[in-house]
Coordinates of C-alpha atoms and ligand atoms in Angstrom, one line a residue:
X1 CA 18.9 -3.7 -21.5
X2 CA 15.6 -4.1 -19.8
X3 CA 12.4 -5.0 -21.6
X4 CA 9.1 -3.6 -20.1
X5 CA 5.8 -1.9 -20.7
X6 CA 4.8 1.0 -18.5
X7 CA 1.2 2.1 -18.7
X8 CA -0.4 4.4 -16.1
X9 CA -3.5 6.2 -17.0
X10 CA -4.2 8.0 -13.7
X11 CA -4.3 11.8 -14.0
X12 CA -2.8 13.4 -10.9
X13 CA -4.1 16.7 -9.6
X14 CA -1.5 17.7 -7.0
X15 CA -1.3 20.6 -4.6
X16 CA -3.4 23.3 -2.9
X17 CA -7.0 23.4 -4.0
X18 CA -6.7 20.1 -5.9
X19 CA -10.1 19.0 -4.7
X20 CA -11.8 22.0 -6.2
X21 CA -10.9 20.7 -9.6
X22 CA -12.3 17.3 -9.5
X23 CA -15.7 18.2 -11.0
X24 CA -14.0 18.8 -14.4
X25 CA -12.8 15.2 -14.4
X26 CA -16.2 13.6 -14.0
X27 CA -18.6 13.2 -17.0
X28 CA -21.5 15.7 -16.9
X29 CA -24.7 14.1 -15.6
X30 CA -23.0 11.4 -13.6
X31 CA -24.7 10.0 -10.6
X32 CA -21.9 9.9 -8.1
X33 CA -21.4 7.7 -5.0
X34 CA -18.9 9.2 -2.6
X35 CA -17.3 6.4 -0.6
X36 CA -15.5 7.1 2.7
X37 CA -14.3 5.5 5.9
X38 CA -15.1 6.1 9.6
X39 CA -15.7 9.8 9.3
X40 CA -12.4 11.7 9.4
X41 CA -13.4 13.5 6.2
X42 CA -16.4 15.0 8.1
X43 CA -14.1 16.4 10.8
X44 CA -11.3 17.8 8.7
X45 CA -13.4 19.6 6.1
X46 CA -12.5 17.3 3.2
X47 CA -16.1 16.2 2.7
X48 CA -17.3 19.8 2.5
X49 CA -14.6 20.6 -0.1
X50 CA -15.7 17.5 -2.1
X51 CA -19.4 18.4 -2.0
X52 CA -18.6 22.0 -3.0
X53 CA -16.7 20.7 -6.0
X54 CA -19.5 18.5 -7.1
X55 CA -22.4 21.0 -6.8
X56 CA -23.4 20.3 -10.4
X57 CA -23.9 16.5 -9.9
X58 CA -26.3 14.2 -8.2
X59 CA -24.3 12.9 -5.3
X60 CA -24.9 10.0 -2.9
X61 CA -22.8 8.8 0.0
X62 CA -21.6 5.5 1.5
X63 CA -19.6 5.7 4.7
X64 CA -18.2 3.1 7.1
X65 CA -15.5 1.5 4.9
X66 CA -13.1 0.2 7.6
X67 CA -9.3 0.1 7.7
X68 CA -8.5 -3.2 6.0
X69 CA -11.8 -3.0 4.1
X70 CA -14.1 -6.0 4.3
X71 CA -16.0 -7.8 1.6
X72 CA -19.0 -7.7 3.9
X73 CA -19.1 -3.9 4.1
X74 CA -18.2 -3.4 0.5
X75 CA -21.1 -5.6 -0.7
X76 CA -23.5 -3.2 1.1
X77 CA -22.1 -0.4 -1.1
X78 CA -22.6 -2.6 -4.1
X79 CA -26.3 -3.0 -3.2
X80 CA -26.5 0.8 -2.9
X81 CA -24.8 1.3 -6.3
X82 CA -27.5 -0.9 -7.9
X83 CA -30.5 0.6 -6.2
X84 CA -29.4 4.2 -6.9
X85 CA -28.1 3.6 -10.4
X86 CA -24.7 5.0 -9.6
X87 CA -22.4 5.4 -12.6
X88 CA -19.3 7.1 -11.0
X89 CA -17.6 6.3 -7.7
X90 CA -15.5 8.8 -5.8
X91 CA -13.3 7.4 -3.1
X92 CA -12.4 9.9 -0.4
X93 CA -9.9 8.7 2.1
X94 CA -6.8 6.5 2.5
X95 CA -5.8 3.3 0.9
X96 CA -8.6 1.3 2.5
X97 CA -11.3 3.5 1.0
X98 CA -9.7 3.6 -2.4
X99 CA -9.0 -0.2 -2.4
X100 CA -12.6 -0.9 -1.3
X101 CA -14.0 1.4 -4.0
X102 CA -12.0 -0.4 -6.6
X103 CA -13.6 -3.6 -5.4
X104 CA -17.1 -2.0 -5.4
X105 CA -16.4 -0.8 -9.0
X106 CA -15.7 -4.3 -10.2
X107 CA -18.2 -6.1 -8.0
X108 CA -21.1 -3.9 -9.1
X109 CA -20.8 -5.1 -12.7
X110 CA -19.7 -8.6 -12.0
X111 CA -21.7 -11.6 -13.2
X112 CA -21.6 -14.3 -10.5
X113 CA -20.2 -14.4 -7.0
X114 CA -18.1 -11.3 -6.5
X115 CA -15.6 -13.0 -4.2
X116 CA -14.4 -14.7 -7.4
X117 CA -12.7 -11.4 -8.1
X118 CA -10.4 -12.1 -5.2
X119 CA -9.5 -15.6 -6.2
X120 CA -6.7 -14.8 -8.6
X121 CA -4.3 -11.9 -8.8
X122 CA -5.4 -10.7 -12.3
X123 CA -9.0 -10.4 -11.4
X124 CA -11.4 -12.2 -13.9
X125 CA -13.5 -9.0 -14.6
X126 CA -14.7 -7.7 -17.9
X127 CA -16.0 -4.3 -16.8
X128 CA -16.0 -1.9 -13.8
X129 CA -17.6 1.4 -13.0
X130 CA -15.3 4.4 -13.4
X131 CA -13.8 5.8 -10.2
X132 CA -11.8 8.8 -9.0
X133 CA -9.9 9.3 -5.7
X134 CA -9.4 12.1 -3.2
X135 CA -6.5 11.0 -1.1
X136 CA -6.2 11.9 2.6
X137 CA -3.4 9.6 3.7
X138 CA 0.0 9.2 2.0
X139 CA 0.9 5.5 2.2
X140 CA -0.4 2.9 -0.2
X141 CA -0.1 4.3 -3.7
X142 CA -3.6 3.0 -4.4
X143 CA -4.5 6.3 -5.8
X144 CA -2.3 5.7 -8.8
X145 CA -2.3 1.9 -9.2
X146 CA -4.7 -0.8 -10.2
X147 CA -4.5 -3.0 -7.1
X148 CA -6.5 -3.4 -3.9
X149 CA -6.4 -5.6 -0.8
X150 CA -9.7 -6.9 0.6
X151 CA -10.5 -8.8 3.8
X152 CA -13.2 -11.4 4.1
X153 CA -14.1 -10.9 7.8
X154 CA -15.9 -14.2 8.3
X155 CA -12.9 -16.2 7.1
X156 CA -10.2 -13.9 8.4
X157 CA -8.6 -13.8 5.0
X158 CA -6.9 -10.8 3.5
X159 CA -6.0 -10.9 -0.2
X160 CA -4.8 -8.7 -3.0
X161 CA -6.4 -8.2 -6.4
X162 CA -5.5 -6.2 -9.5
X163 CA -7.0 -5.2 -12.8
X164 CA -6.3 -2.4 -15.3
X165 CA -10.1 -1.6 -15.3
X166 CA -9.9 -0.3 -11.7
X167 CA -7.2 2.3 -12.2
X168 CA -8.7 5.5 -10.9
X169 CA -9.5 8.0 -13.7
X170 CA -7.9 10.7 -11.6
X171 CA -6.6 11.3 -8.1
X172 CA -6.7 14.6 -6.2
X173 CA -3.7 15.0 -3.9
X174 CA -3.8 18.0 -1.6
X175 CA -1.1 17.5 1.0
X176 CA -3.1 19.7 3.4
X177 CA -5.7 17.0 3.8
X178 CA -3.1 14.8 5.6
X179 CA -2.5 17.4 8.3
X180 CA -5.3 16.0 10.4
X181 CA -3.8 12.5 10.5
X182 CA -2.9 11.1 13.9
X183 CA 0.9 10.5 14.3
X184 CA 0.4 6.7 14.1
X185 CA -1.1 7.0 10.6
X186 CA 1.6 9.4 9.5
X187 CA 4.3 6.9 10.6
X188 CA 2.4 4.0 9.1
X189 CA 2.4 5.8 5.8
X190 CA 6.1 6.4 5.8
X191 CA 6.8 2.8 6.7
X192 CA 4.4 1.4 4.0
X193 CA 5.9 3.6 1.3
X194 CA 9.4 2.7 2.4
X195 CA 8.7 -1.0 2.2
X196 CA 7.0 -0.7 -1.2
X197 CA 10.2 0.8 -2.5
X198 CA 12.5 -1.8 -0.9
X199 CA 10.3 -4.6 -2.3
X200 CA 11.1 -3.4 -5.8
X201 CA 14.7 -2.5 -5.1
X202 CA 16.2 -5.1 -2.7
X203 CA 16.2 -8.1 -5.1
X204 CA 19.1 -8.7 -7.5
X205 CA 20.8 -6.4 -10.1
X206 CA 19.4 -6.4 -13.6
X207 CA 20.9 -3.2 -14.9
X208 CA 17.9 -1.0 -14.0
X209 CA 20.0 2.0 -13.1
X210 CA 17.2 4.5 -13.5
X211 CA 14.9 2.4 -11.4
X212 CA 17.6 2.0 -8.8
X213 CA 18.3 5.7 -8.6
X214 CA 14.7 6.6 -8.5
X215 CA 14.2 4.1 -5.6
X216 CA 17.2 5.5 -3.7
X217 CA 15.9 9.0 -4.2
X218 CA 12.5 8.1 -2.8
X219 CA 14.0 6.2 0.1
X220 CA 16.3 9.2 1.0
X221 CA 13.3 11.5 0.8
X222 CA 11.4 9.4 3.3
X223 CA 14.5 9.2 5.6
X224 CA 15.0 13.0 5.4
X225 CA 11.4 14.2 5.5
X226 CA 9.6 11.4 7.4
X227 CA 10.8 12.3 10.9
X228 CA 9.9 16.0 10.2
X229 CA 6.3 15.1 9.7
X230 CA 6.3 14.1 13.3
X231 CA 8.3 16.9 14.8
X232 CA 6.9 19.7 12.5
X233 CA 3.3 18.4 12.1
X234 CA 2.0 21.6 10.6
X235 CA 4.6 21.7 7.8
X236 CA 2.6 21.2 4.6
X237 CA 5.7 21.1 2.5
X238 CA 6.9 18.1 4.3
X239 CA 3.5 16.4 3.8
X240 CA 3.7 17.3 0.1
X241 CA 7.0 15.5 -0.3
X242 CA 5.7 12.5 1.6
X243 CA 2.5 12.4 -0.5
X244 CA 4.3 12.4 -3.8
X245 CA 6.8 9.9 -2.6
X246 CA 4.2 7.4 -1.6
X247 CA 2.4 7.8 -4.9
X248 CA 5.6 7.3 -6.9
X249 CA 6.6 4.3 -4.7
X250 CA 3.8 2.1 -6.1
X251 CA 2.6 3.5 -9.4
X252 CA 4.6 1.1 -11.5
X253 CA 7.5 3.4 -12.3
X254 CA 10.3 2.1 -10.1
X255 CA 9.1 -1.5 -10.6
X256 CA 9.1 -1.3 -14.4
X257 CA 11.2 -4.1 -15.8
X258 CA 12.9 -5.1 -12.5
X259 CA 12.2 -8.0 -10.2
X260 CA 9.9 -7.6 -7.2
X261 CA 9.8 -9.3 -3.9
X262 CA 6.4 -8.9 -2.3
X263 CA 6.9 -11.5 0.4
X264 CA 7.0 -8.9 3.2
X265 CA 3.5 -7.7 2.2
X266 CA 2.1 -11.2 1.8
X267 CA 3.4 -12.4 5.2
X268 CA 2.2 -9.1 6.7
X269 CA -1.3 -9.5 5.3
X270 CA -1.6 -12.8 7.3
X271 CA -0.5 -11.0 10.5
X272 CA -3.2 -8.3 9.9
X273 CA -5.9 -10.9 9.1
X274 CA -5.1 -13.0 12.2
X275 CA -4.3 -10.3 14.8
X276 CA -5.6 -7.0 13.4
X277 CA -2.3 -5.1 13.4
X278 CA -2.1 -2.1 11.1
X279 CA -0.8 -2.9 7.7
X280 CA 2.5 -0.9 8.2
X281 CA 3.1 -2.4 11.6
X282 CA 3.3 -5.8 10.0
X283 CA 5.7 -4.6 7.4
X284 CA 8.0 -3.0 10.0
X285 CA 8.1 -6.4 11.7
X286 CA 8.6 -8.6 8.7
X287 CA 11.0 -6.6 6.5
X288 CA 14.1 -6.7 8.8
X289 CA 13.6 -10.4 9.4
X290 CA 13.1 -11.2 5.7
X291 CA 16.3 -9.2 4.7
X292 CA 18.2 -11.1 7.4
X293 CA 17.0 -14.5 6.2
X294 CA 17.6 -13.6 2.5
X295 CA 20.8 -11.7 2.8
X296 CA 22.9 -14.0 0.7
X297 CA 20.5 -13.9 -2.2
X298 CA 20.1 -10.1 -1.9
X299 CA 23.8 -9.5 -1.2
X300 CA 24.6 -7.1 -4.1
X301 CA 21.6 -5.0 -3.7
X302 CA 21.9 -4.9 0.1
X303 CA 25.5 -3.6 -0.3
X304 CA 24.3 -1.0 -2.7
X305 CA 21.5 0.0 -0.3
X306 CA 24.0 0.2 2.6
X307 CA 26.2 2.5 0.7
X308 CA 23.9 4.7 -1.3
X309 CA 21.0 5.0 1.2
X310 CA 22.7 4.7 4.6
X311 CA 26.2 5.9 3.6
X312 CA 27.8 2.8 5.0
X313 CA 31.2 2.3 3.4
X314 CA 33.4 1.0 6.2
X315 CA 33.8 -2.6 7.5
X316 CA 33.4 -6.0 5.8
X317 CA 30.5 -6.7 3.4
X318 CA 28.8 -8.7 6.1
X319 CA 29.0 -5.9 8.6
X320 CA 27.7 -3.3 6.1
X321 CA 24.7 -5.5 5.3
X322 CA 23.9 -6.1 9.0
X323 CA 24.2 -2.4 9.7
X324 CA 21.9 -1.5 6.8
X325 CA 19.3 -3.9 8.1
X326 CA 19.7 -2.5 11.7
X327 CA 19.4 1.0 10.3
X328 CA 16.2 0.1 8.6
X329 CA 14.8 -1.3 11.9
X330 CA 16.0 1.8 13.8
X331 CA 14.3 4.1 11.2
X332 CA 11.0 2.4 11.8
X333 CA 11.4 2.4 15.5
X334 CA 12.4 6.1 15.4
X335 CA 8.9 6.7 13.8
X336 CA 7.4 4.9 16.8
X337 CA 6.5 1.8 14.8
X338 CA 7.5 -1.3 16.7
X339 CA 9.3 -4.0 14.8
X340 CA 8.7 -7.2 16.8
X341 CA 5.7 -9.4 17.1
X342 CA 6.2 -9.6 20.8
X343 CA 5.8 -5.8 21.0
X344 CA 2.2 -6.4 20.1
X345 CA 1.7 -9.2 22.6
X346 CA 1.9 -11.9 19.9
X347 CA 3.7 -15.1 21.0
X348 CA 5.7 -17.8 19.2
X349 CA 2.6 -20.0 18.9
X350 CA 1.5 -17.6 16.1
X351 CA 4.1 -19.0 13.7
X352 CA 2.3 -22.2 12.9
X353 CA -1.0 -20.5 12.3
X354 CA 0.6 -17.8 10.1
X355 CA 2.4 -20.4 8.0
X356 CA -0.8 -22.5 7.7
X357 CA -2.6 -19.4 6.4
X358 CA 0.1 -18.6 3.9
X359 CA -0.3 -22.1 2.5
X360 CA -4.1 -21.9 2.5
X361 CA -3.9 -18.6 0.5
X362 CA -1.5 -20.1 -2.0
X363 CA 1.4 -17.9 -0.8
X364 CA 3.9 -20.7 -1.2
X365 CA 6.4 -19.4 -3.8
X366 CA 7.1 -15.8 -2.8
X367 CA 10.0 -13.5 -3.4
X368 CA 11.9 -12.4 -6.5
X369 CA 13.0 -16.0 -7.2
X370 CA 9.8 -17.6 -6.0
X371 CA 11.9 -19.5 -3.4
X372 CA 10.2 -18.1 -0.3
X373 CA 8.5 -21.3 0.5
X374 CA 6.4 -21.9 3.6
X375 CA 9.6 -23.1 5.3
X376 CA 11.4 -19.9 4.5
X377 CA 8.4 -17.9 5.7
X378 CA 8.6 -19.8 8.9
X379 CA 12.3 -18.9 9.3
X380 CA 11.4 -15.2 8.7
X381 CA 8.5 -15.3 11.2
X382 CA 10.7 -17.0 13.8
X383 CA 13.1 -14.0 13.5
X384 CA 10.1 -11.6 14.1
X385 CA 10.3 -11.8 18.0
Ligands
LIG1 O1 -11.8 5.8 8.2 P1 -11.4 7.2 8.5 O2 -12.3 7.9 9.5 O3 -11.3 8.1 7.3 O4 -10.0 7.2 9.3 C1 -8.8 6.6 8.7 C2 -8.4 5.3 9.2 O5 -8.9 5.1 10.6 C3 -7.7 7.5 9.0 N1 -7.5 8.6 8.2 C4 -7.3 8.6 6.8 N2 -7.1 9.9 6.4 C5 -7.2 10.7 7.5 C6 -7.4 9.9 8.6 N3 -7.6 10.4 9.8 C7 -7.4 11.8 10.0 N4 -7.1 12.6 8.9 C8 -7.0 12.1 7.7 N5 -6.7 12.9 6.7 O6 -6.6 6.6 8.9 C9 -6.9 5.3 9.3 C10 -6.3 4.3 8.3 O7 -6.8 4.5 7.0 P2 -6.4 3.4 5.9 O8 -7.1 3.9 4.7 O9 -6.8 2.1 6.4 O10 -4.9 3.5 5.8 P3 -3.9 3.2 4.6 O11 -4.0 4.3 3.6 O12 -2.6 2.9 5.2 O13 -4.5 1.9 3.9 C11 -4.2 0.6 4.3 C12 -4.9 -0.4 3.5 O14 -4.3 -0.3 2.1 C13 -3.9 -1.6 1.8 C14 -3.5 -2.3 3.1 O15 -3.4 -3.6 3.0 C15 -4.6 -1.8 4.0 O16 -5.7 -2.6 3.8 N6 -2.8 -1.5 0.7 C16 -3.1 -1.2 -0.5 C17 -2.2 -1.2 -1.6 C18 -2.6 -0.9 -3.0 N7 -3.9 -0.7 -3.3 O17 -1.7 -0.7 -3.8 C19 -0.8 -1.4 -1.3 C20 -0.4 -1.4 0.1 O18 0.7 -2.2 0.2 C21 -1.4 -1.8 1.1 O19 -1.3 -3.2 1.1
LIG2 ZN1 1.7 -1.7 1.7

């Protein structure tokens, strides 16, 4: 029997017109700062919907949070929060805006150097401003979790942090907001969600049958619906399934009580920090290589994955595992997400640098058994070409 605690305080408002309901979730009299990215919300009508829903409030705006949000930009928002006496943050965008806003929420009330928040996984914070989220990109699950990933531009360092105080109070998920996404971001979202699920599923069996079946159901949904989002880009029902899948993939539910292997993400973060690849592009490169290197340790779950997710029942165990890994790579490629470092013009000389950065960032005992040492990461990276 598994032992776990599952606590998720985020209220989800899902479906058509979800944005119109957010005013009811914010305390009356709040001075709100809307945070957003490069401006997509101005072109697709989302900002107008948000402003209409917040007519009763004093509202300010901070734009320019970049993909892979940087400490440098976020600290400008912190300054604005202080000068305008903001007491509620509303993130409107994808994972980068929501993650960045979590950091702003913590940094605005932090005593000392705010980068300290990033120096350990359970951030050393005692308070944070309340925040809500209006999601426009189905991918990260940030809308329903308490984590964020922040980049220090000057150091080329990308790190995760987490604290229960930065759970959003609510998240509005209207799948129609994702119809304006460019295909590359649609594909990125599918790959990111897929890898979040495998990182909580492809470890070793612990008797988490519910978690396993939930994970398999979410993976199958991505395999069935993901390609449709590219071939039927106006189909909002497809977007709805993808949006709910990506939220459930990383809100703690499928990971409750079971081991996790976040090494694909941690190695991927170094690739983004060093070479600027999209988050999901790095995952599509690293996951097939990691599964190949760790296939003995992950044998039982890989066989389960091969059978239940890819329907592979014929051939030796070795063949089924290899075919499941190949199917994973083909799925990513079918979404036009390349799966080799060389596809992005990155050569073998990158391996030494990436391993050195993993060591520098303390990513030296990754994986469900904490045995993905820098040497193992090196083997993984060498298979990424
Ligand atoms: O900045 P704007 O103009 O809004 O454009 C964005 C951005 O260029 C655009 N976009 C978003 N919604 C759109 C849209 N364009 C048109 N229509 C829309 N509806 O998409 C681009 C990418 O946005 P971004 O927020 O960067 O993407 P994503 O949601 O994939 O977030 C990636 C970030 O999340 C972190 C990643 O490391 C990365 O920094 N992650 C956060 C996690 C968490 N908090 O739990 C977990 C994830 O594993 C991930 O690591
Ligand atoms: Zn991710």
